[in-house]
Every structure is written in C-alpha cells, then in structure tokens.
N, C-alpha and C. Protein backbone atom coordinates (compact mmCIF):
# COMPACT_ATOMS: atom_id res chain seq x y z
N MET A 1 12.47 31.18 24.05
CA MET A 1 12.16 29.92 25.09
C MET A 1 11.81 30.23 26.11
N ALA A 2 11.09 29.58 26.72
CA ALA A 2 10.44 29.64 28.38
C ALA A 2 11.64 29.80 28.98
N LYS A 3 11.77 30.20 30.28
CA LYS A 3 12.90 30.29 31.28
C LYS A 3 13.21 28.89 31.62
N SER A 4 12.47 27.86 31.92
CA SER A 4 12.91 26.62 32.23
C SER A 4 13.52 25.62 30.68
N GLY A 5 13.23 26.17 29.68
CA GLY A 5 14.02 25.66 28.35
C GLY A 5 13.11 24.63 27.82
N MET A 6 12.20 24.03 28.53
CA MET A 6 11.49 22.92 27.99
C MET A 6 10.54 23.36 26.79
N PHE A 7 9.97 24.34 26.88
CA PHE A 7 8.93 24.98 26.15
C PHE A 7 9.10 26.16 25.39
N LYS A 8 8.81 26.01 24.22
CA LYS A 8 9.07 27.70 23.44
C LYS A 8 8.38 28.69 23.90
N ASP A 9 7.10 28.43 24.10
CA ASP A 9 6.13 29.37 24.49
C ASP A 9 5.29 29.09 25.81
N PHE A 10 5.70 30.41 26.64
CA PHE A 10 5.11 30.19 28.01
C PHE A 10 3.90 29.77 28.12
N ASN A 11 2.95 30.40 27.19
CA ASN A 11 1.51 30.12 27.48
C ASN A 11 1.18 28.43 26.87
N PHE A 12 2.23 27.95 25.93
CA PHE A 12 1.79 26.42 25.82
C PHE A 12 2.16 25.58 27.26
N LYS A 13 3.27 26.23 27.85
CA LYS A 13 3.66 25.76 29.42
C LYS A 13 2.56 25.74 30.32
N LEU A 14 1.51 27.05 30.39
CA LEU A 14 0.31 26.94 31.18
C LEU A 14 -0.55 25.83 30.94
N VAL A 15 -0.64 25.60 29.72
CA VAL A 15 -1.49 24.43 29.22
C VAL A 15 -1.29 22.96 29.91
N VAL A 16 0.20 23.17 29.52
CA VAL A 16 0.98 21.73 30.23
C VAL A 16 0.60 21.81 31.79
N ILE A 17 0.68 22.82 32.32
CA ILE A 17 0.46 22.83 33.89
C ILE A 17 -1.02 22.69 34.32
N GLU A 18 -1.72 23.18 33.17
CA GLU A 18 -3.26 23.10 33.43
C GLU A 18 -3.74 21.55 33.71
N ALA A 19 -2.83 20.78 32.87
CA ALA A 19 -2.96 19.30 32.44
C ALA A 19 -2.86 18.65 33.70
N LEU A 20 -1.98 19.32 34.59
CA LEU A 20 -1.37 18.54 35.69
C LEU A 20 -1.98 18.76 37.10
N LEU A 21 -2.85 19.77 37.03
CA LEU A 21 -3.27 20.37 38.30
C LEU A 21 -4.24 19.40 39.01
N ASP A 22 -4.68 18.39 38.29
CA ASP A 22 -5.60 17.64 39.23
C ASP A 22 -4.71 15.92 39.36
N GLN A 23 -3.57 16.21 38.97
CA GLN A 23 -2.72 14.81 38.95
C GLN A 23 -1.53 14.87 40.01
N GLU A 24 -1.66 15.91 41.22
CA GLU A 24 -0.82 15.74 42.30
C GLU A 24 0.58 15.94 41.91
N PRO A 25 0.97 17.09 41.05
CA PRO A 25 1.99 17.09 40.42
C PRO A 25 3.29 17.58 41.65
N LEU A 26 4.50 17.39 41.39
CA LEU A 26 5.41 17.83 42.65
C LEU A 26 5.17 19.43 42.94
N PHE A 27 5.10 20.19 42.16
CA PHE A 27 4.82 21.51 42.40
C PHE A 27 3.58 22.17 42.97
N LEU A 28 2.63 21.09 43.48
CA LEU A 28 1.47 21.70 43.56
C LEU A 28 1.22 22.49 44.95
N GLU A 29 2.08 21.78 45.69
CA GLU A 29 1.96 22.52 47.20
C GLU A 29 2.44 24.06 47.10
N GLU A 30 3.68 24.07 46.29
CA GLU A 30 4.08 25.49 46.22
C GLU A 30 3.31 26.50 45.63
N LEU A 31 2.62 25.66 44.42
CA LEU A 31 1.41 26.84 43.82
C LEU A 31 0.62 27.03 44.67
N THR A 32 -0.08 26.21 45.38
CA THR A 32 -1.18 26.63 46.14
C THR A 32 -1.24 27.46 46.84
N ASP A 33 0.22 27.29 47.74
CA ASP A 33 0.62 28.45 48.55
C ASP A 33 0.78 29.75 48.17
N LEU A 34 1.49 29.85 46.69
CA LEU A 34 1.44 30.96 45.99
C LEU A 34 -0.09 31.72 45.48
N LYS A 35 -0.93 30.75 45.30
CA LYS A 35 -2.23 31.04 45.10
C LYS A 35 -2.92 31.69 46.18
N ASP A 36 -2.73 30.96 47.39
CA ASP A 36 -3.40 31.43 48.42
C ASP A 36 -2.92 32.76 48.99
N LYS A 37 -1.69 32.85 48.90
CA LYS A 37 -0.93 34.14 49.33
C LYS A 37 -1.61 35.56 48.61
N TYR A 38 -1.49 35.09 47.10
CA TYR A 38 -1.66 36.52 46.28
C TYR A 38 -3.01 36.09 45.87
N THR A 39 -4.15 35.32 45.73
CA THR A 39 -5.14 35.65 45.20
C THR A 39 -6.51 35.43 46.26
N ASN A 40 -6.41 34.64 47.28
CA ASN A 40 -7.46 34.59 47.86
C ASN A 40 -8.24 35.87 48.64
N ASN A 41 -7.30 36.62 48.71
CA ASN A 41 -7.73 37.99 49.28
C ASN A 41 -7.32 39.12 48.30
N PHE A 42 -8.21 38.67 47.11
CA PHE A 42 -7.69 39.83 45.77
C PHE A 42 -8.47 41.00 45.55
N GLU A 43 -9.05 41.42 46.46
CA GLU A 43 -10.02 42.62 46.54
C GLU A 43 -8.67 43.45 46.19
N TRP A 44 -7.49 43.75 46.54
CA TRP A 44 -6.64 44.82 46.25
C TRP A 44 -6.12 44.64 45.06
N TYR A 45 -6.39 43.23 44.09
CA TYR A 45 -6.05 43.21 42.90
C TYR A 45 -6.45 44.23 41.79
N SER A 46 -5.68 44.66 41.29
CA SER A 46 -5.88 45.94 40.04
C SER A 46 -6.33 45.37 38.97
N GLY A 47 -6.07 44.18 38.52
CA GLY A 47 -6.22 43.67 37.18
C GLY A 47 -5.39 44.27 36.17
N ALA A 48 -4.40 44.81 36.30
CA ALA A 48 -3.49 45.29 35.43
C ALA A 48 -2.61 44.50 34.57
N GLY A 49 -2.58 43.22 35.17
CA GLY A 49 -1.82 41.84 34.34
C GLY A 49 -1.83 40.89 35.05
N PRO A 50 -1.16 39.95 34.89
CA PRO A 50 -0.79 38.41 35.85
C PRO A 50 -0.17 39.08 37.05
N ILE A 51 -0.42 38.16 37.96
CA ILE A 51 0.35 38.38 39.32
C ILE A 51 1.81 38.11 39.12
N VAL A 52 2.52 38.95 39.18
CA VAL A 52 4.10 38.95 38.93
C VAL A 52 4.71 37.75 39.60
N GLU A 53 4.39 37.64 41.06
CA GLU A 53 5.25 36.66 41.74
C GLU A 53 4.66 35.15 41.30
N ILE A 54 3.40 34.98 40.85
CA ILE A 54 2.80 33.81 40.55
C ILE A 54 3.67 33.62 38.92
N ARG A 55 3.48 34.34 38.20
CA ARG A 55 3.96 34.14 36.75
C ARG A 55 5.46 34.09 36.68
N GLY A 56 6.17 34.69 37.38
CA GLY A 56 7.86 34.52 37.70
C GLY A 56 8.08 33.02 38.31
N TYR A 57 7.33 32.61 39.34
CA TYR A 57 7.27 31.24 39.70
C TYR A 57 7.02 29.92 38.44
N LEU A 58 5.98 30.56 37.80
CA LEU A 58 5.66 29.61 36.79
C LEU A 58 7.01 29.60 35.58
N GLU A 59 7.24 30.67 35.32
CA GLU A 59 8.33 30.95 34.45
C GLU A 59 9.37 30.17 34.87
N GLU A 60 9.80 30.14 35.94
CA GLU A 60 11.22 29.45 36.16
C GLU A 60 10.81 27.74 36.78
N LEU A 61 9.48 27.31 36.85
CA LEU A 61 9.28 25.95 37.24
C LEU A 61 10.05 25.38 36.25
N THR A 62 10.59 23.93 36.60
CA THR A 62 10.97 23.15 35.76
C THR A 62 10.12 22.08 36.29
N LEU A 63 9.41 21.51 34.98
CA LEU A 63 8.49 20.39 35.10
C LEU A 63 9.17 19.00 35.29
N GLU A 64 9.27 18.38 36.01
CA GLU A 64 9.60 17.02 36.39
C GLU A 64 9.20 15.83 35.58
N LYS A 65 10.20 15.03 34.69
CA LYS A 65 9.76 13.85 33.92
C LYS A 65 8.74 13.17 34.28
N SER A 66 8.58 12.73 35.69
CA SER A 66 7.79 12.36 36.24
C SER A 66 6.52 12.56 36.58
N ASP A 67 5.99 13.94 36.28
CA ASP A 67 4.86 14.52 36.15
C ASP A 67 4.59 14.54 34.74
N LEU A 68 5.63 14.88 33.68
CA LEU A 68 5.34 14.94 32.31
C LEU A 68 4.71 13.73 31.77
N GLU A 69 5.13 12.40 32.74
CA GLU A 69 4.65 11.15 31.95
C GLU A 69 3.40 11.12 32.42
N LYS A 70 2.57 11.99 33.11
CA LYS A 70 1.22 11.54 33.57
C LYS A 70 0.21 12.18 32.87
N ILE A 71 0.62 12.83 31.81
CA ILE A 71 -0.08 13.85 30.81
C ILE A 71 -0.56 12.87 29.81
N GLU A 72 -1.85 12.77 29.62
CA GLU A 72 -2.17 11.77 28.27
C GLU A 72 -2.97 12.95 27.42
N SER A 73 -3.68 13.91 27.95
CA SER A 73 -4.61 14.83 27.36
C SER A 73 -4.37 16.25 27.69
N LEU A 74 -4.46 17.29 26.42
CA LEU A 74 -4.10 18.53 26.82
C LEU A 74 -5.31 19.16 26.50
N CYS A 75 -5.90 20.34 27.09
CA CYS A 75 -7.30 21.10 26.89
C CYS A 75 -6.65 22.61 26.35
N PHE A 76 -6.99 22.99 25.28
CA PHE A 76 -6.82 24.55 24.99
C PHE A 76 -8.06 25.23 25.03
N ASP A 77 -8.44 25.92 26.33
CA ASP A 77 -9.46 26.57 26.62
C ASP A 77 -9.23 27.66 27.34
N GLY A 78 -9.93 28.77 27.08
CA GLY A 78 -9.65 29.80 27.96
C GLY A 78 -10.31 30.01 29.39
N GLY A 79 -10.98 28.80 29.57
CA GLY A 79 -11.63 28.58 31.00
C GLY A 79 -11.00 27.79 32.09
N ASN A 80 -9.55 27.55 31.69
CA ASN A 80 -8.65 26.76 32.31
C ASN A 80 -8.33 27.30 33.73
N GLU A 81 -8.05 26.62 34.69
CA GLU A 81 -7.94 27.12 36.04
C GLU A 81 -6.77 28.14 36.22
N VAL A 82 -5.58 27.17 35.46
CA VAL A 82 -4.36 28.24 35.41
C VAL A 82 -4.41 29.55 35.09
N TYR A 83 -5.14 30.07 34.06
CA TYR A 83 -5.20 31.51 33.89
C TYR A 83 -5.67 32.28 35.12
N HIS A 84 -6.99 31.67 35.82
CA HIS A 84 -7.48 32.58 36.91
C HIS A 84 -6.34 32.47 38.11
N ILE A 85 -5.58 31.47 38.16
CA ILE A 85 -4.40 31.78 39.29
C ILE A 85 -3.55 32.82 38.88
N LEU A 86 -3.24 33.02 37.60
CA LEU A 86 -2.38 33.92 37.08
C LEU A 86 -3.15 35.36 37.36
N LYS A 87 -4.27 35.45 36.81
CA LYS A 87 -5.13 36.79 36.48
C LYS A 87 -6.31 36.38 37.10
N PRO A 88 -6.77 36.66 38.39
CA PRO A 88 -7.97 36.21 39.00
C PRO A 88 -9.08 36.81 38.12
N ASP A 89 -9.04 38.12 37.52
CA ASP A 89 -10.26 38.70 36.82
C ASP A 89 -10.41 38.72 35.22
N TRP A 90 -9.46 37.64 34.66
CA TRP A 90 -9.35 37.42 33.45
C TRP A 90 -10.55 36.97 33.00
N ASP A 91 -11.25 37.45 31.73
CA ASP A 91 -12.26 37.25 31.13
C ASP A 91 -12.16 36.53 30.04
N GLY A 92 -11.06 36.08 29.60
CA GLY A 92 -11.04 35.54 28.31
C GLY A 92 -11.05 36.30 27.00
N GLU A 93 -11.03 37.49 26.94
CA GLU A 93 -11.63 38.15 25.99
C GLU A 93 -10.45 39.04 24.83
N ASP A 94 -9.22 38.43 25.68
CA ASP A 94 -8.25 38.84 24.96
C ASP A 94 -7.13 37.89 24.44
N SER A 95 -6.08 37.99 24.14
CA SER A 95 -4.81 37.32 23.56
C SER A 95 -4.10 37.17 24.49
N LEU A 96 -4.32 37.43 25.79
CA LEU A 96 -2.52 37.54 26.98
C LEU A 96 -2.36 36.06 26.95
N PHE A 97 -3.25 35.11 26.94
CA PHE A 97 -2.61 33.60 27.04
C PHE A 97 -2.74 32.75 25.57
N ASP A 98 -3.08 33.52 24.56
CA ASP A 98 -2.90 32.67 23.51
C ASP A 98 -1.42 31.92 23.19
N VAL A 99 -1.46 30.82 22.74
CA VAL A 99 -0.63 29.97 22.64
C VAL A 99 -0.15 29.89 20.93
N LEU A 100 1.34 30.44 20.75
CA LEU A 100 1.87 30.78 19.57
C LEU A 100 2.73 29.35 18.71
N SER A 101 2.80 28.75 19.81
CA SER A 101 3.95 27.46 19.52
C SER A 101 3.59 26.19 20.31
N VAL A 102 3.71 24.91 20.11
CA VAL A 102 3.61 23.74 20.82
C VAL A 102 4.94 23.26 21.03
N GLU A 103 6.04 23.97 20.65
CA GLU A 103 7.55 23.19 20.42
C GLU A 103 7.73 22.88 21.90
N GLY A 104 8.12 21.63 21.99
CA GLY A 104 8.40 21.10 23.31
C GLY A 104 7.39 19.91 23.79
N PHE A 105 6.49 19.98 22.91
CA PHE A 105 5.33 19.05 23.17
C PHE A 105 5.88 17.62 23.30
N GLN A 106 7.17 17.33 22.73
CA GLN A 106 7.76 16.17 22.63
C GLN A 106 8.18 15.55 23.91
N ASN A 107 8.03 16.34 24.80
CA ASN A 107 8.45 16.10 26.39
C ASN A 107 7.35 15.28 27.02
N LEU A 108 6.27 15.26 26.44
CA LEU A 108 4.80 14.66 26.90
C LEU A 108 5.05 13.52 26.10
N THR A 109 5.75 12.25 26.65
CA THR A 109 5.54 11.19 25.74
C THR A 109 4.35 10.30 26.12
N ASN A 110 3.54 10.46 26.93
CA ASN A 110 2.37 9.80 26.78
C ASN A 110 1.14 10.60 26.55
N LEU A 111 1.10 11.75 25.91
CA LEU A 111 0.10 12.60 25.13
C LEU A 111 -0.42 11.65 24.02
N LYS A 112 -1.94 11.56 24.33
CA LYS A 112 -2.60 10.69 23.29
C LYS A 112 -3.53 11.83 22.35
N THR A 113 -4.32 12.65 23.32
CA THR A 113 -5.27 13.49 22.64
C THR A 113 -4.83 14.93 23.21
N VAL A 114 -5.83 15.87 22.26
CA VAL A 114 -5.74 17.34 22.37
C VAL A 114 -7.12 17.74 22.30
N ASP A 115 -7.77 18.26 23.27
CA ASP A 115 -8.83 18.98 23.21
C ASP A 115 -8.55 20.33 22.41
N TYR A 116 -9.30 20.92 21.65
CA TYR A 116 -9.24 22.44 20.98
C TYR A 116 -10.51 22.80 21.36
N ILE A 117 -10.49 23.90 21.76
CA ILE A 117 -11.58 24.83 22.21
C ILE A 117 -11.32 26.26 21.48
N SER A 118 -10.30 26.69 22.21
CA SER A 118 -9.79 28.15 21.73
C SER A 118 -8.37 28.13 22.23
N MET A 119 -7.70 29.37 22.39
CA MET A 119 -6.48 29.70 23.04
C MET A 119 -5.32 29.81 22.02
N CYS A 120 -5.61 29.35 20.60
CA CYS A 120 -4.73 29.51 19.53
C CYS A 120 -5.15 29.34 18.10
N ASP A 121 -4.44 29.53 17.07
CA ASP A 121 -5.06 29.36 15.63
C ASP A 121 -4.70 27.65 15.64
N PRO A 122 -5.79 27.32 14.69
CA PRO A 122 -5.89 25.98 14.62
C PRO A 122 -4.13 25.12 14.03
N GLN A 123 -3.70 26.21 13.08
CA GLN A 123 -2.39 25.64 12.57
C GLN A 123 -1.33 25.61 13.70
N VAL A 124 -1.42 26.09 14.74
CA VAL A 124 -0.50 25.82 15.85
C VAL A 124 -0.31 24.61 16.20
N LEU A 125 -1.68 23.96 16.02
CA LEU A 125 -1.68 22.51 16.61
C LEU A 125 -1.01 21.30 15.66
N GLU A 126 -0.66 21.77 14.29
CA GLU A 126 -0.32 20.73 13.23
C GLU A 126 0.52 19.99 13.59
N PRO A 127 1.56 20.39 14.58
CA PRO A 127 2.79 19.15 14.89
C PRO A 127 2.06 18.49 15.88
N PHE A 128 1.17 18.43 16.45
CA PHE A 128 0.41 17.55 17.26
C PHE A 128 -0.05 16.22 16.17
N LYS A 129 -0.79 16.84 15.39
CA LYS A 129 -1.37 15.94 13.97
C LYS A 129 -0.26 15.20 13.46
N GLN A 130 0.72 15.89 12.95
CA GLN A 130 2.11 15.06 12.39
C GLN A 130 2.52 13.98 13.11
N ALA A 131 2.47 14.39 14.53
CA ALA A 131 3.09 13.38 15.54
C ALA A 131 1.89 12.04 15.74
N GLY A 132 1.02 12.22 15.17
CA GLY A 132 -0.41 11.00 15.39
C GLY A 132 -1.16 11.38 16.62
N ILE A 133 -1.14 12.61 16.93
CA ILE A 133 -1.64 12.80 18.11
C ILE A 133 -3.24 13.27 17.78
N GLU A 134 -4.42 12.74 18.45
CA GLU A 134 -5.61 13.19 17.77
C GLU A 134 -6.17 14.46 18.75
N ILE A 135 -6.67 15.26 17.64
CA ILE A 135 -7.17 16.59 17.95
C ILE A 135 -8.67 16.33 18.10
N GLU A 136 -9.12 16.75 18.89
CA GLU A 136 -10.83 16.63 19.13
C GLU A 136 -11.21 18.21 19.51
N ASP A 137 -12.41 18.58 18.43
CA ASP A 137 -12.82 19.99 18.73
C ASP A 137 -14.06 20.17 18.61
C-alpha cells in the first residue's frame, strides 16, 4: 500500500498525479517548488534513481477528494511529465515506473476513460473494464 493509503501501487498514484498536473491541484505549488529546487539545475544529477526528496513528497502526498473529482481520464504513457519530475534523465527504457496494480481507482469517482500506451501489462487494466470504464489504445 502506498504511504498515503489510497492506492496500492505508488506507480499508479503517479499516473493519477499526472492526470492532475494541468488541473491546478492543491499540491501543485509545493510540487513545482520541489521540482525547481531539485531539477532546474540538474547538471549535478547522477541519474542513479528518482530524486529522493521528490519521491518522498509524492509518496506521502494525500490527494484531496476535490482534486480526485477532477479526473475524468488517465493516461498510461512513458512520456508522462511526472516521470521526468522524479528522474529528469529517465528514458522510458526500463520498468522503473511500471504499474502493477490499479487498486484504489475507485477513489476516482468521475473517471470515464483510460488511454493505454505503455507502463503496464494490459491485464493490469482489467478492473477498469469490469467497472465499465472505457480503455483506449
């Protein structure tokens, strides 16, 4: 279970966070400050893994119901901005951010569609189908 307790898989939580980045979520200013602090001058960045401070913040982040209600669509894609916030040089060629479970998607009460490009095995998305959510690929 992710530290905030809402989603079983932290990588699925990242997909949810991605869906909120353009919707002025309550956490946006704090995340932007962290991003500016740790990634704007990332020539020092070693590429060893996700930036610990940003990952810790996102793991602990409790997503507010008012933000979750804004989500009508999710996109599973290696090009999502959130991955490059966490690991600026990530090339999408490994399984670092692969989603293994979508458990907790029930918190997304207005979710209507899922765009599937990559980032998980198709069977991981079965709970969406069972809930009547359209999957586009």
